[in-house]
Short mmCIF file of C-alpha atoms in Angstrom, two decimals:
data_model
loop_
_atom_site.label_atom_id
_atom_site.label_comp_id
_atom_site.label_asym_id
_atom_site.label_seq_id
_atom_site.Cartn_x
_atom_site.Cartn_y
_atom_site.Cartn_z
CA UNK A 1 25.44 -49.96 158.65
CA UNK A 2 28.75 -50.19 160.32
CA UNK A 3 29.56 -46.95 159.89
CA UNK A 4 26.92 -45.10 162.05
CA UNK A 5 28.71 -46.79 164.80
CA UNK A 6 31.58 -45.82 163.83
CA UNK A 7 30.66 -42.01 163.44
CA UNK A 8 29.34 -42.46 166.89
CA UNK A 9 32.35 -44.09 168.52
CA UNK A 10 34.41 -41.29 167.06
CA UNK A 11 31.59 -38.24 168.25
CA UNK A 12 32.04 -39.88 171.53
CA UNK A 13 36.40 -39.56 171.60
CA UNK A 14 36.17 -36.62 170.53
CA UNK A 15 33.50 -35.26 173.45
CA UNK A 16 30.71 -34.07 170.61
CA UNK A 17 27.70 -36.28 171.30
CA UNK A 18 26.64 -33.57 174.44
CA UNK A 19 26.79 -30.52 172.40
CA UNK A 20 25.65 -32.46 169.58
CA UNK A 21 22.60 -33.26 171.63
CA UNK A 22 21.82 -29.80 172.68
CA UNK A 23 18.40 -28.77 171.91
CA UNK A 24 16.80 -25.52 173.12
CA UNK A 25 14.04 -23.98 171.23
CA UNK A 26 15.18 -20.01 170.55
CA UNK A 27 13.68 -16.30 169.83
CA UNK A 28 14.94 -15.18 166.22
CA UNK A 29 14.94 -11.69 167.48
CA UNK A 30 17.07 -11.40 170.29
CA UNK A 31 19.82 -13.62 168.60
CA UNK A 32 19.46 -11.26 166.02
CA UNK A 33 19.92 -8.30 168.38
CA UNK A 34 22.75 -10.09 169.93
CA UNK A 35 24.80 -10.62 166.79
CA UNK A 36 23.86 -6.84 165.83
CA UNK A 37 25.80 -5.23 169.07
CA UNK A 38 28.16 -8.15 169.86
CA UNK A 39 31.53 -6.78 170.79
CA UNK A 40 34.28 -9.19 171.46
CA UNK A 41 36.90 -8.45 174.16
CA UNK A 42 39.75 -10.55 173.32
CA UNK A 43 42.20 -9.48 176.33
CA UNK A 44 39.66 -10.42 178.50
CA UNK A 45 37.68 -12.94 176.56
CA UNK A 46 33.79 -11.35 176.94
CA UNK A 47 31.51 -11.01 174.82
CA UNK A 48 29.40 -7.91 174.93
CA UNK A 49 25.99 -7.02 173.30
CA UNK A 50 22.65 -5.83 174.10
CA UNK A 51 19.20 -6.78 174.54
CA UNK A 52 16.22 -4.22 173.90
CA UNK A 53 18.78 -1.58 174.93
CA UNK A 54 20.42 -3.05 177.89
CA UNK A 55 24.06 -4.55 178.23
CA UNK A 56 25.40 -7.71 179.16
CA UNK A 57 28.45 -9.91 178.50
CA UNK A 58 29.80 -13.11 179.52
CA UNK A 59 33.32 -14.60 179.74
CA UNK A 60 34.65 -17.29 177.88
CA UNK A 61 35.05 -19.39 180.91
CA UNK A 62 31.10 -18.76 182.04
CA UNK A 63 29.42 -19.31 178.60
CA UNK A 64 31.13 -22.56 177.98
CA UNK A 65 29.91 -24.06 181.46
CA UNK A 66 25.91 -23.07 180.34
CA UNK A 67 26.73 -25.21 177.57
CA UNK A 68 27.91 -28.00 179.88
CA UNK A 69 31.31 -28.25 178.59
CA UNK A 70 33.74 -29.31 181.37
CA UNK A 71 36.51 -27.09 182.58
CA UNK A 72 39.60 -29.32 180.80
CA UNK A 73 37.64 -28.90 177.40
CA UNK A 74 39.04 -25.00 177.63
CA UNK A 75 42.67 -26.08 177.73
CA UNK A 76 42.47 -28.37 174.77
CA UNK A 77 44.43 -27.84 171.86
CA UNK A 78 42.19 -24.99 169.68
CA UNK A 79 41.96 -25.13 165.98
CA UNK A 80 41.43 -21.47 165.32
CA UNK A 81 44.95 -20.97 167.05
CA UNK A 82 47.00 -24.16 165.41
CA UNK A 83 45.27 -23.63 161.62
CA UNK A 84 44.55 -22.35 159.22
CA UNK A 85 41.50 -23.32 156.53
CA UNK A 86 42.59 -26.45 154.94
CA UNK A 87 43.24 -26.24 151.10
CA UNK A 88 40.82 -28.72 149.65
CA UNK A 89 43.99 -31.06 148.26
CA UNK A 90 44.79 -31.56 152.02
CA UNK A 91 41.16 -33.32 152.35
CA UNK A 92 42.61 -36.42 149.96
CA UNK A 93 42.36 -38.99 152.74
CA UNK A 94 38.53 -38.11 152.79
CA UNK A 95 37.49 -39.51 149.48
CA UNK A 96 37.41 -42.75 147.27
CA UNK A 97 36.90 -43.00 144.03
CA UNK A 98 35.23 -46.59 144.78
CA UNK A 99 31.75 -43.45 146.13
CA UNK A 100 31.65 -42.08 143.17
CA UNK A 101 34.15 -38.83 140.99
CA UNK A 102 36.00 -37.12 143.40
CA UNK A 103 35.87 -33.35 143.93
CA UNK A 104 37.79 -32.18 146.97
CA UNK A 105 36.18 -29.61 148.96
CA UNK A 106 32.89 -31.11 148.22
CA UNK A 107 30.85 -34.26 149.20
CA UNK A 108 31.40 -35.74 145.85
CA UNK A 109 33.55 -38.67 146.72
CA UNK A 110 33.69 -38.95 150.51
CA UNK A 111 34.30 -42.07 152.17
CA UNK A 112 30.54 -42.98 154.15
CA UNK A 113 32.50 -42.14 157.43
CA UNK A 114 33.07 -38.58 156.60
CA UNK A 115 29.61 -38.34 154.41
CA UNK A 116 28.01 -39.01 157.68
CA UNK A 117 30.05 -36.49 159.56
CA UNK A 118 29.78 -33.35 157.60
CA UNK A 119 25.81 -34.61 157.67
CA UNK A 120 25.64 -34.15 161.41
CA UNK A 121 28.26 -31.39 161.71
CA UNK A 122 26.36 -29.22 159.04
CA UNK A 123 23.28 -29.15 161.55
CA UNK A 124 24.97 -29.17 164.94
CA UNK A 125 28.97 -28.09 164.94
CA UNK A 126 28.94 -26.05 161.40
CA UNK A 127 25.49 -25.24 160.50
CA UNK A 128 25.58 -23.54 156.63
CA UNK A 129 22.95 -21.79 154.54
CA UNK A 130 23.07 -22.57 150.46
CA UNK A 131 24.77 -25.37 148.91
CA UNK A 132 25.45 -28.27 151.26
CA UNK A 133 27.46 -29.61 148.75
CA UNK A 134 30.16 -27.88 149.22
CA UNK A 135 32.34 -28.59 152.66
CA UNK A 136 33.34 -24.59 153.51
CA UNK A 137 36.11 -22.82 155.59
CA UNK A 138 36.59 -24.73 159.12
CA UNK A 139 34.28 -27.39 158.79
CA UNK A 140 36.93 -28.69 156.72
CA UNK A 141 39.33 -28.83 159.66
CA UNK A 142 36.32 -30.19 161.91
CA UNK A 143 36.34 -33.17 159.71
CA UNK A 144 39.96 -33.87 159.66
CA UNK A 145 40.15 -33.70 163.08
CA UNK A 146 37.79 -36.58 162.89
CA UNK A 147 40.39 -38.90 161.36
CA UNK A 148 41.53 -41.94 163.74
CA UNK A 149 44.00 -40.64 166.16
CA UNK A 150 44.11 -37.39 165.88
CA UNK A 151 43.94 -35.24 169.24
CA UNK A 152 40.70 -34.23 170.92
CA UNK A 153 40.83 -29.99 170.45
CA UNK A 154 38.23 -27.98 172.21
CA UNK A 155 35.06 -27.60 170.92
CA UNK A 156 33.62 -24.68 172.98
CA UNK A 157 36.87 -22.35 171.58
CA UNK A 158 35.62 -23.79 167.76
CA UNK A 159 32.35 -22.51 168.14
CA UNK A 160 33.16 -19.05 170.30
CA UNK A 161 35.63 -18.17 167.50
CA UNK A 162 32.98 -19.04 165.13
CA UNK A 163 30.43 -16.74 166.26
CA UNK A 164 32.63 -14.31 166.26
CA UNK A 165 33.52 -14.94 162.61
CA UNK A 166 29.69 -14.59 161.53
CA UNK A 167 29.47 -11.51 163.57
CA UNK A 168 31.73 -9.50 161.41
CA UNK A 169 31.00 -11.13 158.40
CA UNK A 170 27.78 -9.61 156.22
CA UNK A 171 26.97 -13.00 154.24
CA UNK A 172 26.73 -14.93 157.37
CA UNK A 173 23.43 -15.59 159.16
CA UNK A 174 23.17 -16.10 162.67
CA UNK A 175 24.61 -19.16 163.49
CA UNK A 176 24.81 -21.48 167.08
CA UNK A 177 21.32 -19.90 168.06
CA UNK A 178 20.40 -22.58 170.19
CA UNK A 179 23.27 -22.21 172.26
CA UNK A 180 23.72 -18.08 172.41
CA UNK A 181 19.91 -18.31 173.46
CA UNK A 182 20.68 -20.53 176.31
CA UNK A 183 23.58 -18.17 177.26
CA UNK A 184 21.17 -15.24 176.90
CA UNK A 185 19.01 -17.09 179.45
CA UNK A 186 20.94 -17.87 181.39
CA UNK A 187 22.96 -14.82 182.09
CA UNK A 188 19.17 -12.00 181.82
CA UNK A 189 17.57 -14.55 184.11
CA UNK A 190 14.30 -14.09 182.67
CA UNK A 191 12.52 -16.98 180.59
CA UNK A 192 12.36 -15.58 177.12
CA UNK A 193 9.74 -16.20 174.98
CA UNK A 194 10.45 -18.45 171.42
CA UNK A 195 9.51 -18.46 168.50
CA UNK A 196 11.00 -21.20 166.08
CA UNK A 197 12.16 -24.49 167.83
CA UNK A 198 15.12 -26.84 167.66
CA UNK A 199 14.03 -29.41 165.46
CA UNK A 200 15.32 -33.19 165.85
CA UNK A 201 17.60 -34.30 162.53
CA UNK A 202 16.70 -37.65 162.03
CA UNK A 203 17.37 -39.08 158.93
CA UNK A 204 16.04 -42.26 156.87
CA UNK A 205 18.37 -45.45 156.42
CA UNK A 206 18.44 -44.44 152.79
CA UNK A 207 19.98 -40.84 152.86
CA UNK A 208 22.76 -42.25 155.45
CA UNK A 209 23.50 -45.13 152.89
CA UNK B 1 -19.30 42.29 157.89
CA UNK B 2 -19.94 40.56 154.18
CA UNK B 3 -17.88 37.88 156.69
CA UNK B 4 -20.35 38.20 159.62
CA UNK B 5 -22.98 38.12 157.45
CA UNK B 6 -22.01 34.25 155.23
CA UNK B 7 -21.82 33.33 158.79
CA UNK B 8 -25.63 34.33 159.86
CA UNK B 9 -26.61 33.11 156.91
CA UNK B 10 -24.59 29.68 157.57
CA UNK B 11 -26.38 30.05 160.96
CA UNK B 12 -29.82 30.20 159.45
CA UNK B 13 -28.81 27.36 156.99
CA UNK B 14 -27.76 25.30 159.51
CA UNK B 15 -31.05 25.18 161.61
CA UNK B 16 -32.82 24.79 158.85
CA UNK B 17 -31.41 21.57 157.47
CA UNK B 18 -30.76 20.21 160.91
CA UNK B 19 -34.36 19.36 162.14
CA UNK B 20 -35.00 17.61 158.71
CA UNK B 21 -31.11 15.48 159.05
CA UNK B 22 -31.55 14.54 162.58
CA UNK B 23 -34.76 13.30 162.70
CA UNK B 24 -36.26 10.59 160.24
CA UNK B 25 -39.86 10.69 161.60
CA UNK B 26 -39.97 14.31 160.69
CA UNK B 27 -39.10 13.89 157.08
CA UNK B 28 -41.41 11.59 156.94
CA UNK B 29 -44.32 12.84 157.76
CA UNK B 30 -43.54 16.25 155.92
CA UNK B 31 -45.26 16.44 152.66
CA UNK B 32 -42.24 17.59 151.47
CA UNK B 33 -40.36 14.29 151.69
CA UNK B 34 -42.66 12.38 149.80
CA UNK B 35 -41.47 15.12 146.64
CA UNK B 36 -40.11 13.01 143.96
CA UNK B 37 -37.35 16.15 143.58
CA UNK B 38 -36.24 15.57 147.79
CA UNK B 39 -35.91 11.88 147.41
CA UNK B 40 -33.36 11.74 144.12
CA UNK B 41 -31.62 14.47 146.44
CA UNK B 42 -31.13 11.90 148.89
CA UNK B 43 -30.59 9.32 146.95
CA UNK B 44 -27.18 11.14 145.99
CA UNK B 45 -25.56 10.56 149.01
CA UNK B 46 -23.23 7.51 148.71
CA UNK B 47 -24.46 4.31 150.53
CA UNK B 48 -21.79 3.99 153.09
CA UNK B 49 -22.23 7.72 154.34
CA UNK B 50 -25.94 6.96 155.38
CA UNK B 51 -25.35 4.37 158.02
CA UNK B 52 -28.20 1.89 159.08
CA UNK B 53 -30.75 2.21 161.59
CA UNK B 54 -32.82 4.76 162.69
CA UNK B 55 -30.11 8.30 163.01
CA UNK B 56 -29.62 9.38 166.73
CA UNK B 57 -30.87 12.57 167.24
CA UNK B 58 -27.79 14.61 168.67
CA UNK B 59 -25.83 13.50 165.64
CA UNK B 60 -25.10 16.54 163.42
CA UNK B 61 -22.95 15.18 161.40
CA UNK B 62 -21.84 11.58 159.62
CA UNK B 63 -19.03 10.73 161.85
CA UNK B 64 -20.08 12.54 164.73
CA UNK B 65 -21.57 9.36 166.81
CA UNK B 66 -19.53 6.71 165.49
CA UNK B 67 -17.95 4.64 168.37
CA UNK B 68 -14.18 5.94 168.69
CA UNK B 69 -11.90 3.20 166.87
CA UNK B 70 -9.67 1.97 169.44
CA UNK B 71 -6.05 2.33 167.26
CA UNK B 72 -3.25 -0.09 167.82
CA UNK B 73 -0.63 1.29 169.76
CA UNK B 74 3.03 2.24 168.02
CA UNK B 75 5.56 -0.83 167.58
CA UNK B 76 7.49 -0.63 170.97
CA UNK B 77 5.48 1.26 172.58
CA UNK B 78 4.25 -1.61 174.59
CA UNK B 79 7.48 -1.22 176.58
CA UNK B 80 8.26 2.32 176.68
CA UNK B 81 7.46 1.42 180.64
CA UNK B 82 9.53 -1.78 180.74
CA UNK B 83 12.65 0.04 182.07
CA UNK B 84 15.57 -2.39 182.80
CA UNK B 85 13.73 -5.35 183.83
CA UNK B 86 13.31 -7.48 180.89
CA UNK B 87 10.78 -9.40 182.07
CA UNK B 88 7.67 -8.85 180.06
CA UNK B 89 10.03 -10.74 177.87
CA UNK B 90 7.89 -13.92 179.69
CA UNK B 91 4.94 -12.57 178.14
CA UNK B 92 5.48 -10.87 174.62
CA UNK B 93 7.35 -12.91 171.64
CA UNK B 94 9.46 -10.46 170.32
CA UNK B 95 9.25 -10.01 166.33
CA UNK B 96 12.01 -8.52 163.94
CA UNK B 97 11.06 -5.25 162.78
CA UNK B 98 13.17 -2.41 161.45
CA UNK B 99 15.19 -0.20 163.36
CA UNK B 100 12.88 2.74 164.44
CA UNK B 101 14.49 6.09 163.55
CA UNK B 102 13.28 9.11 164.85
CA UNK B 103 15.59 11.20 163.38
CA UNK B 104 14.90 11.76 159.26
CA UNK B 105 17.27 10.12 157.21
CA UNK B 106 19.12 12.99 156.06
CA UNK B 107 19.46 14.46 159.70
CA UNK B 108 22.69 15.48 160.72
CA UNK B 109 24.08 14.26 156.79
CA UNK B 110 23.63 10.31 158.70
CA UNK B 111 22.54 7.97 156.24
CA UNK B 112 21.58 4.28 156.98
CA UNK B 113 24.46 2.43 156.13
CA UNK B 114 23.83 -0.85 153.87
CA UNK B 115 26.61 -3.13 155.13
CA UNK B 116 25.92 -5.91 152.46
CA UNK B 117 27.88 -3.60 149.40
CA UNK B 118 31.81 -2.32 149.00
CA UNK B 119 34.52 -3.62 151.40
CA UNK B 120 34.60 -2.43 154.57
CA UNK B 121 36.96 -3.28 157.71
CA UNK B 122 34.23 -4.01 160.35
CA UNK B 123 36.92 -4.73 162.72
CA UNK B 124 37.65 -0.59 162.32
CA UNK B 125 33.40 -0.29 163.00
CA UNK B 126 33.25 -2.37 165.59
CA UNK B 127 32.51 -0.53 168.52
CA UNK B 128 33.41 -1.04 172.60
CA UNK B 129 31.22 -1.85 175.08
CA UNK B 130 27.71 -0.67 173.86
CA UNK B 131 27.36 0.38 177.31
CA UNK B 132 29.71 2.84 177.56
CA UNK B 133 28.13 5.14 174.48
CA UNK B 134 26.35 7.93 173.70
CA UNK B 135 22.63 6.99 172.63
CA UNK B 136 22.54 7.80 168.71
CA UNK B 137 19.23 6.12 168.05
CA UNK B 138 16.63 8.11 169.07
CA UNK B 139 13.48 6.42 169.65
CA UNK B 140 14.58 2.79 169.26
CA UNK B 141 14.37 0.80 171.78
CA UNK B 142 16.86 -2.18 171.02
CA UNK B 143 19.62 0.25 169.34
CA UNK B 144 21.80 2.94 170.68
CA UNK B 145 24.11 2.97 167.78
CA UNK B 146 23.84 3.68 164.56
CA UNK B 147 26.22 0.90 163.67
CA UNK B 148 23.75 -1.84 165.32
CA UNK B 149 20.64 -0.23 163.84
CA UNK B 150 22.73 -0.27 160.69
CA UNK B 151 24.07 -3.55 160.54
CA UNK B 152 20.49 -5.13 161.94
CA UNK B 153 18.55 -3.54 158.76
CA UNK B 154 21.39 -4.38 155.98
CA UNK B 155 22.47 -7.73 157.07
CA UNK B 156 20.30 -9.31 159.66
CA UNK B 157 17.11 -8.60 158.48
CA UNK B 158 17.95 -8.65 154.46
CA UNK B 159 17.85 -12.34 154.99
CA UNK B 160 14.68 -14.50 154.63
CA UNK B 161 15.91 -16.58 157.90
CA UNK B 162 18.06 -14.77 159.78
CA UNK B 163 19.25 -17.72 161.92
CA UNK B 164 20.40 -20.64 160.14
CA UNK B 165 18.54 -23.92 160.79
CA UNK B 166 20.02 -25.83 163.43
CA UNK B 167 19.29 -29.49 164.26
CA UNK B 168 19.98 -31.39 167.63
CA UNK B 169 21.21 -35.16 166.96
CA UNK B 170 19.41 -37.85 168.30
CA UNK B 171 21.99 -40.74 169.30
CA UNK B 172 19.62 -43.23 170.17
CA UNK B 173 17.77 -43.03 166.97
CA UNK B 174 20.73 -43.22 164.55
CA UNK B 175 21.71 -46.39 166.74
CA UNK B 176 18.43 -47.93 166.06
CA UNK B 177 19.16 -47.51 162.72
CA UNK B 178 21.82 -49.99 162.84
CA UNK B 179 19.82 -52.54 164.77
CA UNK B 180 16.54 -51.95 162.11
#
């Protein structure tokens, strides 16, 4: 299966197989309770929200070193800023007829390379509730950044602007909730307690064929 | 005095049925008891008011010596003294539950608001630094808005997960895979 290698070649250009990697068991409740008071500061780039009744917040700068993304990652190139969502026509490159009818804007038709991709990215980068047939808003962007030579972008600005996205928007669950839970940590200082863990996606040789 | 006089007569009731309630090996040994007529009379009583065992003799009534039920204490109340440490956070796994509001729903003319119906601009909703307001809730702990309590009960807790299932990749596994 050539193209697992190649999906991992291209994680690693593109700096993904870290955050990718990230697991962190989590409390349901208190990423709950953060997504139900966050306030974004966008002059100053803090996010604000409270726990049981108390405040905190974090900058922009602070939240993406607990996630262990390195300091150049920040000036990358960010998506949110450069694009809008891609109209499903613009996907074309994605797909081959030779896997099946095409339908852009789904996974009916995608090339194995991208198959594989929007399999990882809908558990790690763009997690999604409901049908996981369809490829939705930026994850569409996520994978065309994944074509061959295109420019690494910063992946720490992808997923802040994302929360922010399902904070304001009442169809969304709480996404990321590995990561705000290890920001949470991080910036209470106390150990919190979880209750669902961070499970391990491993898939069998015939559902990445 | 017809009310003084009920209550002698209550009185004189009272310690006459007593000595016959409170003490088994009395009734038994009356003559009286072993009356056909007392015994149906007994037998009246639902089961689960007669209790087992032989009755204690200071009980006058059938609740009266029951061992107190210890009742669970209110959700949240646990950390009423928790002030601004967090820390018993080590110790207790927090659970969703509902906003707790004090204040009746139509107090004030504030109603819950469900932010899962109509079109609203959030953006307009969205408040400032939590930290910098008034306490609305009254008697949550986790809320001092009613926006947060608001948006927590309509949209975070409507859901059947409220996080969305996130998986961590395992590179040396889907490597394998190549190699199996």
């Amino acid at each position: 299966m050539p193209v697992v290698g190649e999906v991992v070649n291209a994680c690693n250009m593109m700096n993904l197989t870290s955050i990718m990697s990230f697991n962190l068991a989590w409390n349901v409740e208190i990423v709950a309770q953060f997504y139900a008071t966050l306030y974004v500061d966008r002059a100053t780039k803090t996010f604000y929200w409270t726990i049981q009744g108390k405040s905190f917040h974090v900058e922009y700068a602070y939240f993406a070193s607990i996630l262990g993304f390195p300091e150049n990652d920040l000036t990358r190139e960010k998506i949110h800023e450069v694009e809008n969502v891609l109209d499903d026509g613009e996907l074309h490159f994605m797909y081959d007829s030779a896997y099946g009818d095409i339908k852009f804007g789904t996974v009916h038709g995608l090339t194995p390379y991208y198959k594989l991709l929007n399999q990882l990215f809908h558990y790690t980068l763009c997690p999604k509730r409901g049908d996981s047939d369809n490829i939705s808003n930026m994850s569409k962007n996520l994978l065309a950044r994944m074509a061959p030579n295109k420019n690494e972008f910063s992946i720490f600005d992808f997923i802040w602007e994302e929360i922010i996205i399902c904070s304001v928007s009442p169809k969304k669950g709480c996404h990321y909730a590995p990561y705000i839970f290890a920001m949470i940590k991080e910036v209470t200082g106390v150990n919190i307690l979880t209750d669902k863990s961070h499970q391990v996606y491993k898939p069998k040789k015939d559902q990445l064929e | 005095m017809a009310c003084e006089k009920r209550g002698k007569q209550r009185a004189a009731s009272l310690e006459i049925e007593s000595p016959q309630s409170s003490d088994s090996k009395a009734t038994e040994d009356s003559p009286i008891a072993h009356r056909t007529g007392k015994r149906k009379a007994v037998a009246k009583a639902p089961f689960r008011s007669r209790g087992r065992g032989r009755p204690n003799a200071q009980g006058t009534s059938a609740h009266g010596n029951r061992p107190r039920i210890k009742h669970a204490s209110a959700p949240g109340s646990h950390m009423a003294d928790a002030g601004e440490s967090l820390e018993y956070l080590e110790r207790i796994i927090l659970r969703m539950q509902p906003a707790i509001r004090a204040a009746g729903m139509h107090y004030n003319g504030v109603r819950p608001v469900d932010y899962t119906k109509g079109k609203r601009d959030i953006y307009a909703e969205w408040c400032d630094n939590p930290a910098e307001y008034i306490q609305e809730q009254q008697g949550d702990v986790h809320f001092w808005i009613n926006f947060h309590a608001d948006w927590y009960d309509s949209v975070i807790l409507s859901k059947s997960h409220p996080t969305i299932e996130m998986k961590s990749i395992n590179w040396d596994y889907l490597l394998n895979m190549i190699c199996r």
